[in-house]
Tab-separated table of C-alpha atoms and ligand atoms in Angstrom:
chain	number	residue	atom	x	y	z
T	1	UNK	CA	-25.446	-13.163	-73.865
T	2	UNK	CA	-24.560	-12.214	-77.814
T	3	UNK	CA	-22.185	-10.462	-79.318
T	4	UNK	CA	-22.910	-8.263	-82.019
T	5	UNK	CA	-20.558	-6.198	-84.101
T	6	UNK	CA	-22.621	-3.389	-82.731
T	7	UNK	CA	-21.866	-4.114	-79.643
T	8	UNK	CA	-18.347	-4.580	-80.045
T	9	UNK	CA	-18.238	-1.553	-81.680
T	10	UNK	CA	-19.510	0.353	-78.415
T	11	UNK	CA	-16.873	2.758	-76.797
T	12	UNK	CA	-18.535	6.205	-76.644
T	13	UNK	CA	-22.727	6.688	-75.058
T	14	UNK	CA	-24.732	9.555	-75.757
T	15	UNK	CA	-26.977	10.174	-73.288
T	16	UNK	CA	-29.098	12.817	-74.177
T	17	UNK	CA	-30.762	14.970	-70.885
T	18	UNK	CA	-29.190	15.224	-67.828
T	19	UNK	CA	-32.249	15.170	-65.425
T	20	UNK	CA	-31.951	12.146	-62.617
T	21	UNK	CA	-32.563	9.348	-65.150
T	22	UNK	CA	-30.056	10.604	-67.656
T	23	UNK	CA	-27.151	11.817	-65.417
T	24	UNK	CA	-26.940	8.177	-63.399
T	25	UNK	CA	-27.354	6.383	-66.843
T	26	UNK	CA	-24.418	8.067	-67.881
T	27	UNK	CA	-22.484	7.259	-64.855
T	28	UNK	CA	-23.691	4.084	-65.034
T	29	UNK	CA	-22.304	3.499	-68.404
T	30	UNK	CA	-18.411	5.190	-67.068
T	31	UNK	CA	-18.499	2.971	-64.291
T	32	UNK	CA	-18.202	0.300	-66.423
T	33	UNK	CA	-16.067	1.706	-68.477
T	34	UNK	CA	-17.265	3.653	-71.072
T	35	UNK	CA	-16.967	7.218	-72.617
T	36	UNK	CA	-19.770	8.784	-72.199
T	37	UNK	CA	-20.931	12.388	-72.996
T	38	UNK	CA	-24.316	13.460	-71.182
T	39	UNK	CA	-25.994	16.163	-73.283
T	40	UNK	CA	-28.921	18.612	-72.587
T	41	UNK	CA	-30.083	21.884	-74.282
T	42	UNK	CA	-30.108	23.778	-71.205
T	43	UNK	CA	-26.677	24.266	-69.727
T	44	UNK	CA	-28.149	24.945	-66.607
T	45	UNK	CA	-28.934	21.332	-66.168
T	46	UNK	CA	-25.160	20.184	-66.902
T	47	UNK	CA	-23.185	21.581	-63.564
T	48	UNK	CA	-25.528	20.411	-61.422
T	49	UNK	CA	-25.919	17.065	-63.148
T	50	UNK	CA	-22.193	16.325	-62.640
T	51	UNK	CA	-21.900	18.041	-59.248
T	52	UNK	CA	-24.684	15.198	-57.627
T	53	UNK	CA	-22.666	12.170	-59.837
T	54	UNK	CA	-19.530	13.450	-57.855
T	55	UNK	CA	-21.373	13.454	-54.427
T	56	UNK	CA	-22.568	10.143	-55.143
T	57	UNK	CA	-19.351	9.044	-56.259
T	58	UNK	CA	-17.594	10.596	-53.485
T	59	UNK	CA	-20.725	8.821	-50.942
T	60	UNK	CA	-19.633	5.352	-52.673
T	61	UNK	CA	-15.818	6.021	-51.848
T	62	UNK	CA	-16.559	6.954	-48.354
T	63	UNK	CA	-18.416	4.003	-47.710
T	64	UNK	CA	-15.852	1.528	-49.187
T	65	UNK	CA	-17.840	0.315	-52.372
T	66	UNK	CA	-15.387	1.775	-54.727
T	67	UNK	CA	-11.953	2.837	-54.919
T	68	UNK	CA	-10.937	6.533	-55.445
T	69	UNK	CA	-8.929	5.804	-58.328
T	70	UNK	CA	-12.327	4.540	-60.010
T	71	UNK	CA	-14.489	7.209	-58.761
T	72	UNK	CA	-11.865	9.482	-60.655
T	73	UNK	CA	-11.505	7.440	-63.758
T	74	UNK	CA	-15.217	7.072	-64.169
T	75	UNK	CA	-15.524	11.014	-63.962
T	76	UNK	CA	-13.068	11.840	-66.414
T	77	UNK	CA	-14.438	9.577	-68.782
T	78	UNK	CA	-17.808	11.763	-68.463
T	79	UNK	CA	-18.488	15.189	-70.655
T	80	UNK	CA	-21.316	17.350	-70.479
T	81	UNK	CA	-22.201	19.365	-73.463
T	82	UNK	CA	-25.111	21.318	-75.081
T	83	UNK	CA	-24.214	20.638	-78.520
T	84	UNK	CA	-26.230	17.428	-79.429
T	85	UNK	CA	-24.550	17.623	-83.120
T	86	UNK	CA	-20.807	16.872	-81.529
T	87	UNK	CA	-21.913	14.704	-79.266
T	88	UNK	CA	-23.553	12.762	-81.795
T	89	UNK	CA	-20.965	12.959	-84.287
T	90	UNK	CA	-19.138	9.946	-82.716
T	91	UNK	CA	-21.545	7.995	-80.413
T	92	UNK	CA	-21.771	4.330	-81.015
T	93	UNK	CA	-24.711	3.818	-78.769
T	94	UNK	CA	-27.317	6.714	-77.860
T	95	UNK	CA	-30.064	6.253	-74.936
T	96	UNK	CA	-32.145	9.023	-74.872
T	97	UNK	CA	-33.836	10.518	-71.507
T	98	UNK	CA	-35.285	13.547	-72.268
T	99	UNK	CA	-38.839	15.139	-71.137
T	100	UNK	CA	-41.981	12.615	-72.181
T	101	UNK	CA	-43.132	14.959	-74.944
T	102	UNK	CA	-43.271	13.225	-78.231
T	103	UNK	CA	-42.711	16.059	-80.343
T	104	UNK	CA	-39.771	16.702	-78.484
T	105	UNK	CA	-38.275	13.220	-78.865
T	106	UNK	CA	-39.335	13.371	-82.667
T	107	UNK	CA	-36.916	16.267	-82.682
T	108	UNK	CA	-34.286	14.465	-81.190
T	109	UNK	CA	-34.419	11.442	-82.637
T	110	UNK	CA	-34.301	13.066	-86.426
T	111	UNK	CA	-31.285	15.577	-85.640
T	112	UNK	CA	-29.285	12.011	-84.055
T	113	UNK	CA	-30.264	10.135	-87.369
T	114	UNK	CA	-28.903	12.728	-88.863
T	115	UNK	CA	-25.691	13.423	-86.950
T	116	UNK	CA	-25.105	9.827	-85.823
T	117	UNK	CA	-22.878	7.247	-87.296
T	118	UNK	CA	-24.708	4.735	-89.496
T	119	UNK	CA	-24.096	1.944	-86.864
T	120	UNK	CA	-25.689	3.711	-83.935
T	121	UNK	CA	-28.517	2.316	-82.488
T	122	UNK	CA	-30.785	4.924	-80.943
T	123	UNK	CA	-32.770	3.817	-77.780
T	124	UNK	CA	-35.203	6.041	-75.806
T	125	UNK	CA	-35.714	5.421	-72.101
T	126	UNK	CA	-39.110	6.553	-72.754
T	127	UNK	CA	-41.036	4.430	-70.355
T	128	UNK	CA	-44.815	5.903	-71.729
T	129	UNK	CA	-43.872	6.040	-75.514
T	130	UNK	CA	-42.813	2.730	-77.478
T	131	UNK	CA	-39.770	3.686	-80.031
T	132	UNK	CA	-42.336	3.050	-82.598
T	133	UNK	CA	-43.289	6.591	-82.074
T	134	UNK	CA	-39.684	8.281	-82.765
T	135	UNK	CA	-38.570	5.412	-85.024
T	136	UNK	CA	-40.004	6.909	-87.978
T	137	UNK	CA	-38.324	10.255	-87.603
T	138	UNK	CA	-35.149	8.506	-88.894
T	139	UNK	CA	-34.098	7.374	-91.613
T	140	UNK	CA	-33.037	3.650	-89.573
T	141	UNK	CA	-35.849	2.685	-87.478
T	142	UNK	CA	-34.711	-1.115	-87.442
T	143	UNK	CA	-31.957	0.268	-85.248
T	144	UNK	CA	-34.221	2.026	-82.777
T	145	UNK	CA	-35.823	0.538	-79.310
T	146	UNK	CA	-36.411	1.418	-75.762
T	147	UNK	CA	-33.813	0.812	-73.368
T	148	UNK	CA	-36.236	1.547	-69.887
T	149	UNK	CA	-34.450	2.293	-67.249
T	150	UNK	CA	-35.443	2.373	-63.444
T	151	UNK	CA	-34.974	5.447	-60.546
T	152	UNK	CA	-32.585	5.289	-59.205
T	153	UNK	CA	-30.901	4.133	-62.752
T	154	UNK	CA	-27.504	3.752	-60.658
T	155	UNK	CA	-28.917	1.352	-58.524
T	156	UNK	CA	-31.953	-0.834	-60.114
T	157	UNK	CA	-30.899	-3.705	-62.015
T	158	UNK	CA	-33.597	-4.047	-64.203
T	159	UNK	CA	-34.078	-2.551	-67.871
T	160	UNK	CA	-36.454	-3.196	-70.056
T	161	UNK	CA	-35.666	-3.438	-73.452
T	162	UNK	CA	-38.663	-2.631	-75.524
T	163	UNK	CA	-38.853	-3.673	-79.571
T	164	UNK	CA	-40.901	-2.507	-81.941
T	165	UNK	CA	-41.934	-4.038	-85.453
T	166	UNK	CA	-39.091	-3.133	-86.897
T	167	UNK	CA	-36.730	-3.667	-84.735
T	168	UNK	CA	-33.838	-5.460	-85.741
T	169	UNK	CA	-32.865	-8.563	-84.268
T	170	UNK	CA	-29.455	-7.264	-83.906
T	171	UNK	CA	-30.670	-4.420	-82.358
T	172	UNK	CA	-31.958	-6.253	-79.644
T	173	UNK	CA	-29.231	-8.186	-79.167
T	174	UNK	CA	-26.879	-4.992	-79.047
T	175	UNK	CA	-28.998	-3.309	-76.711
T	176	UNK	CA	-29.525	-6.414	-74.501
T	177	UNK	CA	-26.035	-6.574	-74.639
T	178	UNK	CA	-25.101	-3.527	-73.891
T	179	UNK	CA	-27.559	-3.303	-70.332
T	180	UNK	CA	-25.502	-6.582	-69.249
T	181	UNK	CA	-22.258	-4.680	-69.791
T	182	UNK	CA	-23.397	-2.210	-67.626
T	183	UNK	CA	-24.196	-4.180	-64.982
T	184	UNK	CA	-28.031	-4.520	-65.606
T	185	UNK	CA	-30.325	-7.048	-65.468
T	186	UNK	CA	-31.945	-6.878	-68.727
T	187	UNK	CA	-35.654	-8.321	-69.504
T	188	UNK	CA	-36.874	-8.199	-73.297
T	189	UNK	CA	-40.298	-7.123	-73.982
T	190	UNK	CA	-41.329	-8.545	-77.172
T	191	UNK	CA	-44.206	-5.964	-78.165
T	192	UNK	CA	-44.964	-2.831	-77.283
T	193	UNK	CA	-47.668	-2.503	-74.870
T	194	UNK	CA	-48.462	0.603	-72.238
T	195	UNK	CA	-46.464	0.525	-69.206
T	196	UNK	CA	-44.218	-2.301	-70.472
T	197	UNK	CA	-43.756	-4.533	-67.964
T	198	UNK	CA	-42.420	-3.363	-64.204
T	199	UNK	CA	-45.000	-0.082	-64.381
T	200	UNK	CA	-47.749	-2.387	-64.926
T	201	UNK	CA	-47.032	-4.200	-61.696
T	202	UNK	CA	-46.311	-1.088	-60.082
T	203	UNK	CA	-49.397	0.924	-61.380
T	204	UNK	CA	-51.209	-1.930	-59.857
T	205	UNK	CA	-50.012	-1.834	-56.133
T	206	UNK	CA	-50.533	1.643	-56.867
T	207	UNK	CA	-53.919	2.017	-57.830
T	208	UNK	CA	-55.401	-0.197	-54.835
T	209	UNK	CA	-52.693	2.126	-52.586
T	210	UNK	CA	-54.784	5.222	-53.646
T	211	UNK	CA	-57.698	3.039	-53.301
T	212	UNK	CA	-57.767	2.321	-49.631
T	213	UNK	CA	-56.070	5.802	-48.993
T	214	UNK	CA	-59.171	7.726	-50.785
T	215	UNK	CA	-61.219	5.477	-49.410
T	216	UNK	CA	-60.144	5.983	-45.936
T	217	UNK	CA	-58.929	2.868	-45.140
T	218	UNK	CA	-55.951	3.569	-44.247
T	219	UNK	CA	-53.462	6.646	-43.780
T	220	UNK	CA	-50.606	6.471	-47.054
T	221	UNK	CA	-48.236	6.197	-44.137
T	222	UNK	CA	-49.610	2.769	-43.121
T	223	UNK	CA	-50.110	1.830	-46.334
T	224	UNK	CA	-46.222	2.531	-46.873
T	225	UNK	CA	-46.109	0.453	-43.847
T	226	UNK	CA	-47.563	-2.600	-45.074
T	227	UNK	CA	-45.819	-2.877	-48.254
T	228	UNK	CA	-42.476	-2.564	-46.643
T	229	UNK	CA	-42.909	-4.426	-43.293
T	230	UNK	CA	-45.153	-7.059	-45.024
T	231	UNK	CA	-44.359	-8.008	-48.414
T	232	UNK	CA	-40.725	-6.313	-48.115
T	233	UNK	CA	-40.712	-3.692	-50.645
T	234	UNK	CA	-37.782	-1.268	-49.771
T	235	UNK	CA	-40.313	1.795	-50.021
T	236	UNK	CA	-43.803	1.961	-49.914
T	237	UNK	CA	-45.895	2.882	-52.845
T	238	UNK	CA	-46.426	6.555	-51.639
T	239	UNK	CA	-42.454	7.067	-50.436
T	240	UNK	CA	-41.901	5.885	-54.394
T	241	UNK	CA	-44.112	7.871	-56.282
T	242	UNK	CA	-42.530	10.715	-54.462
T	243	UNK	CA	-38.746	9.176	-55.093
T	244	UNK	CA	-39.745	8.680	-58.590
T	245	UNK	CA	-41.577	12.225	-59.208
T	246	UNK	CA	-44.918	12.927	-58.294
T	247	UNK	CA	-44.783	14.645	-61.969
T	248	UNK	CA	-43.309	11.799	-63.141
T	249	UNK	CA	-46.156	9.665	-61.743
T	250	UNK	CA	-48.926	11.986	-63.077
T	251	UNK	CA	-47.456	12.114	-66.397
T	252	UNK	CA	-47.081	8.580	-66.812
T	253	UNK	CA	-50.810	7.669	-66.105
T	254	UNK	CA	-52.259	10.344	-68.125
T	255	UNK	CA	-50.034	8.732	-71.156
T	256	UNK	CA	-51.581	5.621	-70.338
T	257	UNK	CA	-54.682	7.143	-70.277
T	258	UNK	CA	-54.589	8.387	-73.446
T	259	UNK	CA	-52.978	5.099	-74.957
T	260	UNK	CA	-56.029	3.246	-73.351
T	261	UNK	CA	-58.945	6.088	-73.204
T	262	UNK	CA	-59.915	3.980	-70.279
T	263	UNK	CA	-61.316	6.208	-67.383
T	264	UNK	CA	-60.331	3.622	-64.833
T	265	UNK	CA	-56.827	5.218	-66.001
T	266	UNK	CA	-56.973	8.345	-65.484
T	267	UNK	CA	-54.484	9.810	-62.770
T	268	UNK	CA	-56.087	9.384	-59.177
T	269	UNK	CA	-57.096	12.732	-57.722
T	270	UNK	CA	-55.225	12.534	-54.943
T	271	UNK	CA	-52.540	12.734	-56.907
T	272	UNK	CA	-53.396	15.222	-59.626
T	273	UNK	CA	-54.226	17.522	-56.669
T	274	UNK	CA	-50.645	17.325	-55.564
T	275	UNK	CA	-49.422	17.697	-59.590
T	276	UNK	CA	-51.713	20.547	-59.600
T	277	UNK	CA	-49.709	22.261	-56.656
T	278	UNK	CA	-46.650	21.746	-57.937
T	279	UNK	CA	-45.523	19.194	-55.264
T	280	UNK	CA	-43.476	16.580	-56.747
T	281	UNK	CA	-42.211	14.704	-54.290
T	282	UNK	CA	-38.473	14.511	-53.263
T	283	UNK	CA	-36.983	17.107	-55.596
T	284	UNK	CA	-39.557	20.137	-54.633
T	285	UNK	CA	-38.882	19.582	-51.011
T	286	UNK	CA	-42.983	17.960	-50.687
T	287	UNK	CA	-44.918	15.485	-52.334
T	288	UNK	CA	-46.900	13.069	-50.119
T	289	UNK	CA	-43.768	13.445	-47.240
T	290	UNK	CA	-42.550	16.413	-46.385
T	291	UNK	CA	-38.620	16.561	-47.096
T	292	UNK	CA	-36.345	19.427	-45.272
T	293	UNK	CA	-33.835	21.136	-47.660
T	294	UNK	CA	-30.490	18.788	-47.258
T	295	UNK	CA	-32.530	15.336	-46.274
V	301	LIG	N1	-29.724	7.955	-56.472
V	301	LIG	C1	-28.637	7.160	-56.571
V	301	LIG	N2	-28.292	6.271	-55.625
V	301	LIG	C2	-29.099	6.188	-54.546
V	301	LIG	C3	-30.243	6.991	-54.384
V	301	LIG	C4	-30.554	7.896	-55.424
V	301	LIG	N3	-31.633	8.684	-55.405
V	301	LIG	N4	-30.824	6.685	-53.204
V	301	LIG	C5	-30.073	5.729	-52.646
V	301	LIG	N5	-29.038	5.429	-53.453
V	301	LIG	C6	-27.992	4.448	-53.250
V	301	LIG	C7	-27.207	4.754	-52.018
V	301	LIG	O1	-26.129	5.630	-52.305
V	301	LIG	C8	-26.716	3.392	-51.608
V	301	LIG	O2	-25.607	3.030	-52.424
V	301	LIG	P1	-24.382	2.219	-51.783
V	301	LIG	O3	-24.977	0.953	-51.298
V	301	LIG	O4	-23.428	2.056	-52.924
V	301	LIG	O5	-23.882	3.060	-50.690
V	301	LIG	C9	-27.878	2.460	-52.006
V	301	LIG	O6	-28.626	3.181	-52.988
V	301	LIG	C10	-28.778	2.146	-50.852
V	301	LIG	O7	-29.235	3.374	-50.321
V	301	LIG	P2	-29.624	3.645	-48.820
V	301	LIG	O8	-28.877	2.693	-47.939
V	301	LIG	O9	-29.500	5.094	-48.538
V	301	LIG	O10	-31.168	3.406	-48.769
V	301	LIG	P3	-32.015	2.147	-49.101
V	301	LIG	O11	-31.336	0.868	-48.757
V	301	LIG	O12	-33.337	2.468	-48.526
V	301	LIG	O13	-32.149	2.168	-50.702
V	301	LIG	C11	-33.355	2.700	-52.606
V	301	LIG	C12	-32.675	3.242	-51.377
V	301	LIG	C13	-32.335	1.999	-53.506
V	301	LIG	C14	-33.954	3.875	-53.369
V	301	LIG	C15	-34.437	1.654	-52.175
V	301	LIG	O14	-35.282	2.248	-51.225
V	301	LIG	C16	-35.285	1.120	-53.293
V	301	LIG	O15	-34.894	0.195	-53.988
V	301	LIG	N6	-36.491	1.700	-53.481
V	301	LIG	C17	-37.391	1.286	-54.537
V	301	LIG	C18	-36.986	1.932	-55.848
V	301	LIG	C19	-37.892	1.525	-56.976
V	301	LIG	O16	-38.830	0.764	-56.854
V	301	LIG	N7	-37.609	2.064	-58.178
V	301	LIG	C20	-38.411	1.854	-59.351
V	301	LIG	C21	-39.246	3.037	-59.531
V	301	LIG	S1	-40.297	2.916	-60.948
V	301	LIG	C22	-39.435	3.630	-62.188
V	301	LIG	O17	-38.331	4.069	-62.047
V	301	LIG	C23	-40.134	3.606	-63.493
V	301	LIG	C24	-39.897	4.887	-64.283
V	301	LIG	O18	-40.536	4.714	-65.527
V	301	LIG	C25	-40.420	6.119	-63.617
């Protein structure tokens, strides 16, 4: 892999929201050595952010993959903040993770332009909205791509590193770069398209899953059943749309919906009933499983 200056240049990530994605992508990066300062506007997001990283941190001690000392080390090098101006001040490297709202990530993107140092590449984790979308709210858009990450970011290898037009060359290279320092296995998508590349396949198996479940075909458990016990998948498609966020899910397709204004891609109904009722899978206890407080 390259070297760039940028990338050499690399010794303090911004991550900015501290849901799922963005807390384990900031773990990710002090694992491997970085500083790393996860930031969010609500600081009722921040305490329990860092409270699961320790309980998966102490979970990897107590099952021998890592040594205390590291677990430690890796904390300390993590701060949570609210203020995205200090954070910003002296990131080298910024992956954004906030909510899939474009306005939102317009917002972002211009205030880290603007409190950023020149060199800083800015990379969403967006994985509905190419950076061509936020690149123009700053004044360096050569230096902005997406850097996609996968749930559960501390454990998927793969991210996707997205260009747009303008993209620099560098920029790819840095961010590239960067996802191989951190352990990942990075693939580089050369144009923005919807879905990139790894929710394609997925929204694939999962369409003709919520096929032959409306259909009747099958029950979602079996369905779950066959993926896993025939093709090997660790989870089914139903067990992943509720790992991954039933919201998350719903979101996603109506973005692609609206990117393609084909009906075929529309969220199934299934599933928009379940959006509708505010089950989301794993984190509100229900989605397509049932999940008892603690599981
Ligand atoms: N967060 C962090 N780590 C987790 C985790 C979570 N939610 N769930 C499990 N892990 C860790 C465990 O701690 C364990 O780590 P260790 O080996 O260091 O102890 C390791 O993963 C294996 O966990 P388990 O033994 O408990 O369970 P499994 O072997 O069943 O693995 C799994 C769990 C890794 C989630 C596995 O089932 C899997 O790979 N599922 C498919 C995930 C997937 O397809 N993700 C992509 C989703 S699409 C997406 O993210 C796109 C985005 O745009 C929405």
């Amino acid at each position: 892999m390259e070297t760039t200056p940028d990338l050499q240049k690399i010794r303090h990530i911004l991550v900015v929201g501290a849901g799922a994605m963005g807390s384990q992508i900031g773990l990710v990066g002090a694992l491997a050595g970085y500083q790393v300062t996860v930031q969010d506007i609500s600081e009722k997001m921040l305490a329990p952010a860092s409270e699961e990283l320790s309980l998966r941190l102490d979970r990897s001690v107590a099952k021998g993959r890592l040594e205390r000392d590291a677990a430690d080390a890796a904390m300390n090098r993590m701060s949570f903040t609210t203020s995205l101006r200090d954070a910003a001040s002296t990131a080298d490297f910024v992956i954004e993770a906030a909510v899939e709202k474009l306005e939102i990530k317009r917002e972002i993107f211009r205030e880290l332009d603007e409190y950023a140092p020149a060199h800083a590449v800015l990379a969403t984790n967006s994985s509905t909205l190419g950076s061509s979308k936020v690149a123009d709210a700053t004044g360096r858009p050569d230096r902005v791509c997406n850097m996609h990450f996968f749930n559960p970011a501390l454990v998927m290898k793969c991210v996707e590193v997205v260009r747009h037009e303008s993209t620099s060359q560098q920029t790819v290279e840095t961010a590239m770069g960067l996802a191989a320092r951190l352990g990942k296995a990075p693939i580089l998508i050369n144009r923005e398209i919807p879905g990139f590349v790894a929710n394609r396949l997925l929204g694939a198996l999962r369409t003709e899953a919520l096929k032959l479940y409306d259909g009747g075909i099958a029950s979602f458990e079996d369905i779950d059943t066959a993926a896993k016990t025939a093709l090997n998948h660790p989870m089914g498609p139903f067990e992943l749309m509720d790992l991954v966020g039933l919201d998350v899910a719903y979101l996603i397709r109506q973005a692609h919906h609206q990117e393609t204004g084909d009906p075929a891609d529309l969220p199934h109904p299934a599933l928009a009933e379940l959006y509708e009722a505010g089950h989301y899978g794993r984190k509100t206890g229900k989605g397509w499983y049932e999940y008892p407080a603690g599981s």
